[in-house]
Coordinates of C-alpha atoms and ligand atoms in Angstrom, one line a residue:
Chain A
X1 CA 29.5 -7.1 -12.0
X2 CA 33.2 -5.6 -12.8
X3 CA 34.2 -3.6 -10.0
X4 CA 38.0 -2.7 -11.9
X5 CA 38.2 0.4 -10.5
X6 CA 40.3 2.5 -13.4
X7 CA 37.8 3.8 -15.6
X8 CA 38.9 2.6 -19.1
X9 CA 39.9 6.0 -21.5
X10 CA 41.3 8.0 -18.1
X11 CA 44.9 7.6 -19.8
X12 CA 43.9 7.9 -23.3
X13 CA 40.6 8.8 -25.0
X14 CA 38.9 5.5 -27.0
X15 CA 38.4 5.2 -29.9
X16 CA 34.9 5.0 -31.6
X17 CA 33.2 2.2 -31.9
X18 CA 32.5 1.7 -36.0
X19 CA 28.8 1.0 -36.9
X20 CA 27.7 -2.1 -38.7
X21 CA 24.5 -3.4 -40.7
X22 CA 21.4 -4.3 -38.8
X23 CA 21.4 -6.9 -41.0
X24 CA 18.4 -9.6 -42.5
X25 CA 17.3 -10.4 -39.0
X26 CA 16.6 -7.0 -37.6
X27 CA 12.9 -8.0 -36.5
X28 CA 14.1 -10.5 -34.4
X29 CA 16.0 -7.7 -31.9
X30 CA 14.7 -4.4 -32.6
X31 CA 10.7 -3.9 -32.8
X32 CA 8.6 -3.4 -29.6
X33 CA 4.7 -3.6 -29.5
X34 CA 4.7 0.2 -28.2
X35 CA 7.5 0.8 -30.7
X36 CA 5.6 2.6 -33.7
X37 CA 3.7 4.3 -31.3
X38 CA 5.1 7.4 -30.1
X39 CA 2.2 8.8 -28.4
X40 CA -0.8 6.8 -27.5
X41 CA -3.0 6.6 -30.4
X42 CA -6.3 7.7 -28.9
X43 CA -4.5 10.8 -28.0
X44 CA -6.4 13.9 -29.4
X45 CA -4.6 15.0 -32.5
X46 CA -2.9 11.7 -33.2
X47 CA -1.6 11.7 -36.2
X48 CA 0.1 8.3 -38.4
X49 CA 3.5 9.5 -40.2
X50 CA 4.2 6.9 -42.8
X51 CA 5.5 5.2 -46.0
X52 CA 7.4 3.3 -48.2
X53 CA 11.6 3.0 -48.2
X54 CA 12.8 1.7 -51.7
X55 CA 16.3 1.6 -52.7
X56 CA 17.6 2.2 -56.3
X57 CA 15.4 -0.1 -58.6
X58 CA 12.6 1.2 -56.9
X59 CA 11.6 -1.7 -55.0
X60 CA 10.1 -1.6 -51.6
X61 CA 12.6 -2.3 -48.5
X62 CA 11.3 -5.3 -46.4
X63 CA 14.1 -5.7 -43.9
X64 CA 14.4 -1.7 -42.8
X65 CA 13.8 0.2 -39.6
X66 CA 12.8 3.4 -39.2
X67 CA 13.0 5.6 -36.2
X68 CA 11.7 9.0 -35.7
X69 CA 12.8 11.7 -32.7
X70 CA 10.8 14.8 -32.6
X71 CA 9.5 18.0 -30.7
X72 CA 5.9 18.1 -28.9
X73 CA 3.1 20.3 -30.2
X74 CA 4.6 23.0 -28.5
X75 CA 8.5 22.4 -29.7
X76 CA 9.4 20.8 -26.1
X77 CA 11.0 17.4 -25.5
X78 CA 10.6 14.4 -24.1
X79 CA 13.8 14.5 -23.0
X80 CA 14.3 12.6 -19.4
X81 CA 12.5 9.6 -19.0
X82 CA 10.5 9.3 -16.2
X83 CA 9.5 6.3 -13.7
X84 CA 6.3 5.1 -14.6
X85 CA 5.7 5.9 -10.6
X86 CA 6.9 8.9 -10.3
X87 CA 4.6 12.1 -9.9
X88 CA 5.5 14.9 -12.0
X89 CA 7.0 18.0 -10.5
X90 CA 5.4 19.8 -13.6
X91 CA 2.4 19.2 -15.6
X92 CA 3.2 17.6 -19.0
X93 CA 1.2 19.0 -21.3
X94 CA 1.3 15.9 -23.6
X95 CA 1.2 13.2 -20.8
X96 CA 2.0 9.8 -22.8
X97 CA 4.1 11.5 -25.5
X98 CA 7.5 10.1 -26.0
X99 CA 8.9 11.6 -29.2
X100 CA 10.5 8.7 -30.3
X101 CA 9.0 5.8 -32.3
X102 CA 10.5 2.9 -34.1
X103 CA 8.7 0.8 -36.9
X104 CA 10.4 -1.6 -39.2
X105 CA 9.0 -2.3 -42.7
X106 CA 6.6 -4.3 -43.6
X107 CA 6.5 -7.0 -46.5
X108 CA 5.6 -4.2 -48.7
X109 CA 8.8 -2.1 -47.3
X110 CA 5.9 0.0 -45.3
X111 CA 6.6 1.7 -42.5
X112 CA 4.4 3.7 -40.0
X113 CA 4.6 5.7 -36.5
X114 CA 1.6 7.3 -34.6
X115 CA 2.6 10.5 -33.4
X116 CA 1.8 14.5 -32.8
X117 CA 2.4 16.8 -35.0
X118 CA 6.0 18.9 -33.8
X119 CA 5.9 22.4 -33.0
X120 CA 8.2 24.8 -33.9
X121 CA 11.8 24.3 -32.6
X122 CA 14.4 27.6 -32.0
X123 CA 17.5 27.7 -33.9
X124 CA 20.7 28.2 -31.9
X125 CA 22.0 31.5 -31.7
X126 CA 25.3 30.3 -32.6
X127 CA 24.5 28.6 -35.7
X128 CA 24.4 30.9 -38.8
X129 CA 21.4 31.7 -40.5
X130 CA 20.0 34.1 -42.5
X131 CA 17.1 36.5 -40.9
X132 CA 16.8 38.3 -37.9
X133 CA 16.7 36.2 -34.3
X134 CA 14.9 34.3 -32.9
X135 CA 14.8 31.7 -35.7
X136 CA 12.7 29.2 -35.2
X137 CA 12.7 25.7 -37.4
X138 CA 10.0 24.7 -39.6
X139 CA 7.9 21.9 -37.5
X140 CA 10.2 18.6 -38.0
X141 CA 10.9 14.9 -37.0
X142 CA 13.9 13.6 -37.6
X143 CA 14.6 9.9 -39.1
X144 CA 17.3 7.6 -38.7
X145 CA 16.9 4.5 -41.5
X146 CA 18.9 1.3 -40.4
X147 CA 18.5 -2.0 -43.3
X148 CA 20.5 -5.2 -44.3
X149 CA 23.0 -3.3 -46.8
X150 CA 23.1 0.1 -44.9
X151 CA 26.6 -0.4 -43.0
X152 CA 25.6 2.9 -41.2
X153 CA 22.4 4.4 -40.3
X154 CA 21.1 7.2 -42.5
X155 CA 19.2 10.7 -40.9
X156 CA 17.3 12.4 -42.4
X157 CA 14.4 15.0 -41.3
X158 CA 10.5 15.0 -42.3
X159 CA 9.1 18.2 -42.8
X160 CA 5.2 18.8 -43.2
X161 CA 3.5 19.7 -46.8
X162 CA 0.8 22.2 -45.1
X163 CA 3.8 24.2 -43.1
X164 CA 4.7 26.3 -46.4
X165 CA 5.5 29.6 -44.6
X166 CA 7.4 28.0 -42.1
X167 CA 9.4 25.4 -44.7
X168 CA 10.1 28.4 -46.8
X169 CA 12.1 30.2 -43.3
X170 CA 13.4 27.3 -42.2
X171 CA 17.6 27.4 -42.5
X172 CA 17.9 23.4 -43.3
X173 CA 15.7 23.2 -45.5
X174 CA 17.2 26.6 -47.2
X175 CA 20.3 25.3 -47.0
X176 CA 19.3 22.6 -49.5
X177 CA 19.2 22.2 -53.5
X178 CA 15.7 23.4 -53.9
X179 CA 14.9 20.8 -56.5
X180 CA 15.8 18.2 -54.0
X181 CA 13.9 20.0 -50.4
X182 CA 10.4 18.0 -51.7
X183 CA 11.8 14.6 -50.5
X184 CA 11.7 15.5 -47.0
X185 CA 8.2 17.3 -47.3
X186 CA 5.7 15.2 -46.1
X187 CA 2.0 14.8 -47.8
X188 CA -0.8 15.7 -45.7
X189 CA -3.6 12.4 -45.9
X190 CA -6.9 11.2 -44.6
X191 CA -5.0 10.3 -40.8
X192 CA -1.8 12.2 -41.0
X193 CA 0.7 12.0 -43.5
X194 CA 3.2 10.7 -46.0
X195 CA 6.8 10.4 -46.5
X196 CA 8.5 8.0 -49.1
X197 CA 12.1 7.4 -47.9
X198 CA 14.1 6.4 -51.6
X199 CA 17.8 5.3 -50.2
X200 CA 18.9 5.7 -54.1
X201 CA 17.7 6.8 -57.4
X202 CA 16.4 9.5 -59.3
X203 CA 13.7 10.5 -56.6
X204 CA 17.0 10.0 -53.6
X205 CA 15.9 11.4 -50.3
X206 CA 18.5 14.3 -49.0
X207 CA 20.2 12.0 -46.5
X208 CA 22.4 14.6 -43.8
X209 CA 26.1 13.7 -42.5
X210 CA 25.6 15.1 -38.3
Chain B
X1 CA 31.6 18.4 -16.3
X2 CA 29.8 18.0 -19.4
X3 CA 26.1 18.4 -19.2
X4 CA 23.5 17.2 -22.5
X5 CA 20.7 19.7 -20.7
X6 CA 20.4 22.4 -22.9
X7 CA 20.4 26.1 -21.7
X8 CA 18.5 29.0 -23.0
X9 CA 19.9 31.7 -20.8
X10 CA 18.9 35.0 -22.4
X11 CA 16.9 34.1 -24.5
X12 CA 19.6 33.2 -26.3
X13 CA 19.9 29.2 -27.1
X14 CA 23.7 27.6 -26.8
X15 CA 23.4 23.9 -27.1
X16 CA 26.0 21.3 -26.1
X17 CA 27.3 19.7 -29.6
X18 CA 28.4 16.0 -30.1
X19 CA 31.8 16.1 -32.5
X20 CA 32.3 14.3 -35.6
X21 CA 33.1 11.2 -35.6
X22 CA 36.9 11.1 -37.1
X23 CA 36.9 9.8 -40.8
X24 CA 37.3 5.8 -41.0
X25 CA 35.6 5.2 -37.7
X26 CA 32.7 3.7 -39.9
X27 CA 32.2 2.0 -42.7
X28 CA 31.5 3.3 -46.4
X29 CA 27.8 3.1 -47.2
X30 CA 28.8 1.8 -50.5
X31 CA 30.9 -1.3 -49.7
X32 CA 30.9 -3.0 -53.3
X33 CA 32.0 -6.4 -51.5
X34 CA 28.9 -6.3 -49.4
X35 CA 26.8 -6.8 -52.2
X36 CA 23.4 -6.1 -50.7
X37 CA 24.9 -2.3 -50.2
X38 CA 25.0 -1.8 -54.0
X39 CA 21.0 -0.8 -54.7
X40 CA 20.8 1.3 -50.5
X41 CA 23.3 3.5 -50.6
X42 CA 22.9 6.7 -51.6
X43 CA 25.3 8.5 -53.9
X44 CA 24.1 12.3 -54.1
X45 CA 26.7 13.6 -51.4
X46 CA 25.2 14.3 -47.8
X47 CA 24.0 17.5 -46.9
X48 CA 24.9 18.4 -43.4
X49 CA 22.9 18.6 -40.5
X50 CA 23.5 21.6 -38.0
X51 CA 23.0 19.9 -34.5
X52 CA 19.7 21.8 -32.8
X53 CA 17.6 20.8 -30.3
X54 CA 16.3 17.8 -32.1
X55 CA 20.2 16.5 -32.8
X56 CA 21.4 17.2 -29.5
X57 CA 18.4 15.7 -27.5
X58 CA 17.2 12.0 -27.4
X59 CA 15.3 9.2 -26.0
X60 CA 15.3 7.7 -22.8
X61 CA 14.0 4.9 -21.4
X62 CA 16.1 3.9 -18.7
X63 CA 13.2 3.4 -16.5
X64 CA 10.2 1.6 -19.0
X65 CA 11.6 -0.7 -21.3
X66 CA 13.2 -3.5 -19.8
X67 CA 11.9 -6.5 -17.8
X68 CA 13.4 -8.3 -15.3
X69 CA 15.3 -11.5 -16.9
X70 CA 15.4 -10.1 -20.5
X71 CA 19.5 -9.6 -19.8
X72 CA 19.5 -13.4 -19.5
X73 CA 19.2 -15.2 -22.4
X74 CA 19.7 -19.0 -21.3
X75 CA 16.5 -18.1 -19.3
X76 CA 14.0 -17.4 -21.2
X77 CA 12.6 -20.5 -22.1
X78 CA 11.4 -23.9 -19.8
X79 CA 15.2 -25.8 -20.3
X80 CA 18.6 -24.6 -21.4
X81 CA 19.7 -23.4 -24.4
X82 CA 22.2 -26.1 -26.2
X83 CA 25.9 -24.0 -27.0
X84 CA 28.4 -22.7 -25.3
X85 CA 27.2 -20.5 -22.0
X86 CA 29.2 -17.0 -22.0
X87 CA 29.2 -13.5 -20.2
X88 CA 29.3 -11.0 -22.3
X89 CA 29.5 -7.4 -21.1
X90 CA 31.7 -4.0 -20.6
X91 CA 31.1 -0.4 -20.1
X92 CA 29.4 2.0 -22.7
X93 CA 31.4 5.3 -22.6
X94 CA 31.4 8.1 -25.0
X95 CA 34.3 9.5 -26.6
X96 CA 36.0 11.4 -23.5
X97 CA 36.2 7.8 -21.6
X98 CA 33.0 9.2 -20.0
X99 CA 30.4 6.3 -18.8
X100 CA 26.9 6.6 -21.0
X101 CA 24.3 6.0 -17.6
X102 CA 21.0 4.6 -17.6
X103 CA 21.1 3.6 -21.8
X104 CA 19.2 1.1 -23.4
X105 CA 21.0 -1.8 -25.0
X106 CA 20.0 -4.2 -27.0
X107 CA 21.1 -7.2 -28.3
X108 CA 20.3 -10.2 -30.9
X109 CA 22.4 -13.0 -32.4
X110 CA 22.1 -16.4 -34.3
X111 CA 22.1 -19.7 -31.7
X112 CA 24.5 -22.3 -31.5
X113 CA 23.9 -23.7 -34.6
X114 CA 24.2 -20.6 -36.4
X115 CA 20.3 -20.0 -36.5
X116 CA 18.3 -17.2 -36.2
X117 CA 14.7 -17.2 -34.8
X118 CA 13.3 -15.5 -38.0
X119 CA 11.0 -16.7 -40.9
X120 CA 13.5 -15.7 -43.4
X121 CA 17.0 -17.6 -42.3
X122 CA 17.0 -20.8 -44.4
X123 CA 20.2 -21.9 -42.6
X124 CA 19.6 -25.3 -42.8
X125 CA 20.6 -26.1 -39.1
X126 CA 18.4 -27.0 -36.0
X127 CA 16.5 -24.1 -34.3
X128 CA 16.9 -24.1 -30.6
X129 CA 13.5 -24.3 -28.2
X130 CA 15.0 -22.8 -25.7
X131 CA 16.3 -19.6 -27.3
X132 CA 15.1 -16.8 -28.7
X133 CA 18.0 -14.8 -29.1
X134 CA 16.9 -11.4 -27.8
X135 CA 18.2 -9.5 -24.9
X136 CA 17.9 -5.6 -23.0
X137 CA 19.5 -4.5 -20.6
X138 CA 20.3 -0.4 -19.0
X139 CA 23.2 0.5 -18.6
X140 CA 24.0 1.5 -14.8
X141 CA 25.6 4.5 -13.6
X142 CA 29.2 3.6 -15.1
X143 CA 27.8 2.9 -17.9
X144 CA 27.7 -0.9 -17.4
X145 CA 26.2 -3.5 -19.0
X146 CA 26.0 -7.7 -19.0
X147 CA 24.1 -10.3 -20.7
X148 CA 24.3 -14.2 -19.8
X149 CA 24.1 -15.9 -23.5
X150 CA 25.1 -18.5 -25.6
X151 CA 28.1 -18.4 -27.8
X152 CA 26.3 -18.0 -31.5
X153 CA 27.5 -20.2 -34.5
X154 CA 29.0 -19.0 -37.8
X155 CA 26.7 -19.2 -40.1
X156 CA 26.6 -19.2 -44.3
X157 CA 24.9 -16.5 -46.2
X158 CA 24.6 -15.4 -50.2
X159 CA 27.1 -12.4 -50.7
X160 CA 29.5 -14.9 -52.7
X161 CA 30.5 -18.0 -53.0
X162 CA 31.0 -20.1 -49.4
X163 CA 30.4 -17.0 -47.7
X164 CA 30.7 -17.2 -43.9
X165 CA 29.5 -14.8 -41.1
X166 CA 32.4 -14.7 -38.1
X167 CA 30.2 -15.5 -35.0
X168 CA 28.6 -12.2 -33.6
X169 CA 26.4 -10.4 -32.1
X170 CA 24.3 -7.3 -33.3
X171 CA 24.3 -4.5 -30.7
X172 CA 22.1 -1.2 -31.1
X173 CA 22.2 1.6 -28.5
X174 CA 20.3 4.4 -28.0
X175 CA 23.0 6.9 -26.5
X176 CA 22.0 10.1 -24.7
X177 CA 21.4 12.2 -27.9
X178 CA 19.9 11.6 -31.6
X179 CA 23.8 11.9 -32.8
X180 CA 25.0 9.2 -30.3
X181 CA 22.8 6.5 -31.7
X182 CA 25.2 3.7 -32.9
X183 CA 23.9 -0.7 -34.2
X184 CA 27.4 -2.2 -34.4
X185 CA 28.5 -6.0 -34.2
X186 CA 30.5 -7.4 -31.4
X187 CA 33.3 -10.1 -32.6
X188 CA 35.0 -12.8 -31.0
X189 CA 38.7 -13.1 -30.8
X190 CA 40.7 -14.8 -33.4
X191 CA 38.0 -15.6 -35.3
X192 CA 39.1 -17.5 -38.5
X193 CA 36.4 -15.8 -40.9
X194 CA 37.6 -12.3 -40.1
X195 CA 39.7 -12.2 -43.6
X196 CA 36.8 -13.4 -45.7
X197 CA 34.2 -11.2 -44.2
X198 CA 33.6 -8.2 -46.1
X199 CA 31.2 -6.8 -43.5
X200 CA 33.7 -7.0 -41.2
X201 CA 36.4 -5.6 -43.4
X202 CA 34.1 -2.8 -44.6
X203 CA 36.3 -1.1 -41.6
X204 CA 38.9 -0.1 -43.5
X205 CA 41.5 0.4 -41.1
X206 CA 42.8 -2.6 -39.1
X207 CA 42.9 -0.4 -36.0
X208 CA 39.5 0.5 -35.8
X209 CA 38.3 -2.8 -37.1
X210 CA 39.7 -4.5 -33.8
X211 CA 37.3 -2.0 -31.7
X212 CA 34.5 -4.7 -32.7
X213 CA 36.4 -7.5 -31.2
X214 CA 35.6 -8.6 -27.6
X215 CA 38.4 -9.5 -25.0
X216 CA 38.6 -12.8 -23.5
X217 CA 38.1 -12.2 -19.6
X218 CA 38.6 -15.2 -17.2
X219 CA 38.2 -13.2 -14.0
X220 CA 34.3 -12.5 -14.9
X221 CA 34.0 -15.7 -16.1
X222 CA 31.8 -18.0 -13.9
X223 CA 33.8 -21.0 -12.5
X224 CA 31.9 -24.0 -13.8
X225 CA 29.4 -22.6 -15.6
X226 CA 30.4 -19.9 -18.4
X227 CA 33.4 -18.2 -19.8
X228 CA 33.5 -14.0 -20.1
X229 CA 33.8 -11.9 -23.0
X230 CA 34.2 -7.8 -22.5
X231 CA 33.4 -5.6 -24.9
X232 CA 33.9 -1.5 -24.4
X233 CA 31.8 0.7 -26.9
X234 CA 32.9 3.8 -27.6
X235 CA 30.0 6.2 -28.4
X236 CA 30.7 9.6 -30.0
X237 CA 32.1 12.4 -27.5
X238 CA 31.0 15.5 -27.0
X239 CA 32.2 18.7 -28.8
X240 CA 34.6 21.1 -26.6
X241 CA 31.5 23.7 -24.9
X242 CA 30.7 26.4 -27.7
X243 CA 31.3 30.1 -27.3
X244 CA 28.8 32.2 -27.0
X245 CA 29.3 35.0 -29.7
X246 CA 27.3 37.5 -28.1
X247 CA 29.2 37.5 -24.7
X248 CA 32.5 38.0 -25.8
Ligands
LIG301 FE1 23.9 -11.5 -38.0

């Protein structure tokens, strides 16, 4: 291992490193087994978040990623990893819960990530918004979409089609052309539910600059 | 001392924010020379995100993910890999020249040939047995990383006519937070292709664009058996602390 002992940017801060495309051979590198599973699936209240990116024409997305980080049922994180030995100094309500899960797309440009359903997350009390404190954020997961022609990843959030008081509070949503907030509104199904991620088009998801 | 835990002192919720990254760092989703961008990027204007809790936190898995050996890619298989043995490696630090500790990188690339392992490359040159292409490793607590690999090939692909790829290798990295998660490509120096390569040169600024080129490095370089490459990644920095509004 390098053992140079001047940390490099200690005269001058770096520069960031630029992104670049994932490229055609994504599912070589990125996919894991346990990927599209961020919480075990026999977990009570499981529920599968997925669907279909297309780009422009409309046609399905076969080399894309998605992955998707996200509150607990009760709006905490899985923040710090933990040893798989280690004994917890507090109980974790949601035991095997990770909050982040990765699935590429399928031959059909299908994508889909076994999860829990978020809680609701408090706003910062430095951020505007309109209403009285404490805010708190519609239940939400947010997405990052990586594919060969996407030179840089691009977030966006999922909300959840039976949250309809809460999506109506919530200040991102709000703060969005309200003929464009259904794209990131989820529909509830048979095992959990829906989101169709459209990278261009009429239907385009609301994609977010951070 | 910048810490990512976030506070909620008072019932009041200050987070640590993650700056912008400073316009031209990355590329234009809509590259027109990189054809494949025309149809996947989107052209409504972004909305912008406020960075909560979800923004500002982010995975970990410092501790699960990797196995031993999967930071060795010449030994993954019964025999060696045929190609040019290298070192590649470097320090992941965000934008302050802070070290990124304890951060899952991964890596995959084309072999020797130019090849990948994957049902769709129709690269007509020889797959390797003895390489899969696919490494992890953690960071450590300077933030360093190191893979043993073989040099990958050039290889041809269907942007234009006699398109070339310069020999690289993909890198994603998870950061510390949702905002710090970068995929970038790691170059080689004086590569030839450079000037035809519009992925490449979807970094507009010649500057920048060098920040994807690894550094020749003889003193990490194994005598008789590999040369060294090091490659710093710059992750985004943090944003100066935020005032409270309500204790001033
Ligand atoms: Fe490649």
């Amino acid at each position: 291992m390098s053992t140079d002992a001047a940390p490099a940017g200690t005269a001058a801060a770096p520069g960031e490193t630029p992104s670049q495309t994932v490229g055609p051979y994504l599912h070589i590198g990125l996919p894991w087994p346990e990927g599209p599973f961020a919480v075990s699936p026999e977990t009570p209240g499981a529920i599968r978040l997925h669907g279909i990116v297309r780009d422009g024409a409309g046609d399905p997305i076969p080399d894309a990623l998605v992955e998707s980080w996200q509150a607990d049922p009760d709006g905490g994180f899985a923040h710090v990893a933990r040893r798989p030995d280690a004994t917890d100094h507090h109980q974790r309500p949601f035991p095997s819960f990770r909050g982040f899960g990765r699935s590429a797309t399928d031959a059909d440009g299908r994508f889909a990530i076994v999860t829990l359903k978020p809680g609701p997350v408090p706003w910062p009390s430095d951020l505007p918004a309109d209403g009285p404190p404490p805010i708190r954020q519609a239940p939400h997961v947010d997405l990052s979409i990586f594919a060969r022609g996407l030179l840089h990843r691009v977030v966006t959030r999922c909300y959840f089609g039976d949250e309809p008081a809460a999506n109506e509070r919530d200040p991102v949503l709000r703060a969005i052309d309200p003929a464009r907030r259904e794209t990131l509104i989820a529909t509830p199904t048979a095992d959990g539910y829906r989101l169709d991620i459209h990278l261009q088009g009429p239907d385009e998801t609301v994609f977010f600059a951070l | 001392m910048h810490d990512d835990t976030p506070t909620d002192e008072h019932a009041r919720l200050i987070l640590p924010r993650w700056r912008e990254s400073p316009p031209g760092t990355h590329p234009p989703l809509d590259a027109p020379a990189y054809r494949s961008t025309a149809l996947r990027h989107p052209r409504r204007q972004l909305d912008r995100l406020p960075q909560t809790l979800t923004e500002v936190t982010g995975p970990r898995f410092s501790f699960r993910r990797v196995e031993a050996g999967e930071e060795d890619l010449t030994a993954q298989h019964d025999g060696e890999p045929l190609g040019e043995r290298i070192v590649v490696h470097g320090r992941v630090l965000d934008g302050d020249g802070r070290p990124v500790p304890e951060t899952l990188v991964e890596i995959w690339q084309a072999n020797a040939a130019g090849r990948y392992r994957h049902a769709g490359d129709r690269h007509p040159a020889p797959l390797d047995p003895h390489f899969t292409g696919v490494g992890r490793c953690i960071t450590d607590a300077e933030g360093r990383y190191r893979f043993v690999t073989i040099k990958p090939g050039a290889y041809p692909w269907g942007n234009h006519h006699n398109a070339w790829r310069p020999a690289h290798i993909h890198f994603s990295l998870l950061g510390r937070a949702f905002t710090q998660r970068l995929v970038s490509q790691m170059y080689f120096p004086g590569d030839p292709l450079f000037a035809f390569d519009p992925i490449w040169g979807s970094v507009s600024d010649p500057r920048i664009r060098e920040r994807m080129v690894s550094a020749f490095d003889l003193d990490q370089s194994l005598p008789g058996r590999a040369l060294a490459y090091r490659w710093d990644i710059i992750l985004r920095g943090p944003a100066a602390t935020p005032i409270d509004p309500h204790h001033s």
